[in-house]
């Protein structure tokens, strides 16, 4: 049985779904890897696996010609694909933040300003919010002392539409504390 949109259902295996996705044509919203080619006026060519795309030259001025990069497919025409390097970078960053949220791993954030009830942090160019209650126990609450400081935080919530991330420093230490507590209790038994 082949997996097509009309018959994808309860009897379709994961492998069949994966094979179906792999055979889909290039469409807007996809991330594709391609080699950056020479500049031709306002555009640079991008050589994809079996197609050619173009990206605005002003997006790739700092990149090396001939190297492979990820590009976001914006539009699909019959002859060429319009791509964006900046959108691909941003999408990759959001996907990375979502993966960090799922794994519970720490990420480094820089405290940049005070907000109502919390602090504004910068995580690789993305605005984050850190509640004062989510600061590590014993941390200073003086914004002048905290401003510019880099701290490890855990991702609590990703709000891509609002362009912000909710982070917590306590989430990291509470997780460590609960893990240590579980190990200690297991050793006591």
PDB file of C-alpha atoms in Angstrom, residues 5 12 15 18 22 29 34 39 54 61 70 72 77 80-81 95 110 113 144 146 148 155 163 177 180 189:
ATOM      1  CA  UNK A   5      -2.859  11.966   1.445  1.00  0.00           C
ATOM      2  CA  UNK A  12      -0.014   3.174   7.385  1.00  0.00           C
ATOM      3  CA  UNK A  15       8.211   4.032   7.095  1.00  0.00           C
ATOM      4  CA  UNK A  18       8.421   8.869   5.819  1.00  0.00           C
ATOM      5  CA  UNK A  22      10.494  12.246   1.031  1.00  0.00           C
ATOM      6  CA  UNK A  29       8.049  26.565   3.982  1.00  0.00           C
ATOM      7  CA  UNK A  34      22.198  24.058  -1.147  1.00  0.00           C
ATOM      8  CA  UNK A  39      25.948  36.728  -7.726  1.00  0.00           C
ATOM      9  CA  UNK A  54      17.923  32.069  -5.953  1.00  0.00           C
ATOM     10  CA  UNK A  61      27.062  39.052   1.416  1.00  0.00           C
ATOM     11  CA  UNK A  70      20.331  25.922   4.661  1.00  0.00           C
ATOM     12  CA  UNK A  72      14.006  28.571   3.432  1.00  0.00           C
ATOM     13  CA  UNK A  77       7.870  28.974  -9.694  1.00  0.00           C
ATOM     14  CA  UNK A  80      13.268  28.763 -10.042  1.00  0.00           C
ATOM     15  CA  UNK A  81      12.746  28.738  -6.297  1.00  0.00           C
ATOM     16  CA  UNK A  95      13.487  24.638  16.137  1.00  0.00           C
ATOM     17  CA  UNK A 110      22.137  37.549  28.744  1.00  0.00           C
ATOM     18  CA  UNK A 113      16.672  44.948  30.894  1.00  0.00           C
ATOM     19  CA  UNK A 144      21.907  47.139  37.930  1.00  0.00           C
ATOM     20  CA  UNK A 146      22.236  41.697  36.971  1.00  0.00           C
ATOM     21  CA  UNK A 148      24.723  42.284  31.193  1.00  0.00           C
ATOM     22  CA  UNK A 155      13.294  27.000  28.254  1.00  0.00           C
ATOM     23  CA  UNK A 163       8.685  36.221  19.051  1.00  0.00           C
ATOM     24  CA  UNK A 177      17.347  19.049  43.147  1.00  0.00           C
ATOM     25  CA  UNK A 180      19.315  14.332  43.651  1.00  0.00           C
ATOM     26  CA  UNK A 189      15.912   2.200  50.981  1.00  0.00           C
TER      27      UNK A 189
END
